[in-house]
Tab-separated table of C-alpha atoms in Angstrom:
chain	number	residue	atom	x	y	z
A	1	ASP	CA	32.244	6.072	-27.826
A	2	GLU	CA	32.767	4.528	-24.212
A	3	LEU	CA	35.935	3.473	-25.474
A	4	SER	CA	37.031	7.168	-26.735
A	5	ILE	CA	37.055	7.767	-22.445
A	6	PRO	CA	40.522	8.263	-21.012
A	7	LEU	CA	41.974	5.363	-18.792
A	8	GLY	CA	42.691	7.864	-16.185
A	9	THR	CA	38.871	8.541	-16.066
A	10	ILE	CA	38.149	5.003	-15.823
A	11	LYS	CA	40.253	4.514	-13.043
A	12	THR	CA	38.893	8.293	-11.492
A	13	ARG	CA	35.018	6.603	-11.372
A	14	LEU	CA	36.377	3.106	-10.244
A	15	ARG	CA	37.977	4.523	-7.183
A	16	MET	CA	35.198	6.670	-6.621
A	17	ALA	CA	32.596	3.641	-6.968
A	18	ILE	CA	35.224	1.813	-4.778
A	19	ILE	CA	34.908	4.230	-2.088
A	20	GLN	CA	31.080	4.484	-1.831
A	21	LEU	CA	30.400	0.825	-2.134
A	22	ARG	CA	32.804	0.974	1.246
A	23	LYS	CA	30.632	3.483	3.443
A	24	TYR	CA	27.274	0.968	2.420
A	25	PHE	CA	29.209	-2.222	3.697
A	26	ASN	CA	30.949	-0.800	6.222
């Protein structure tokens, strides 16, 4: 289940995704 994933993991994934997006949009 995705709900069983710790919030810390979700925040880390979001942070990495944002960094990836910044690379594309810069």
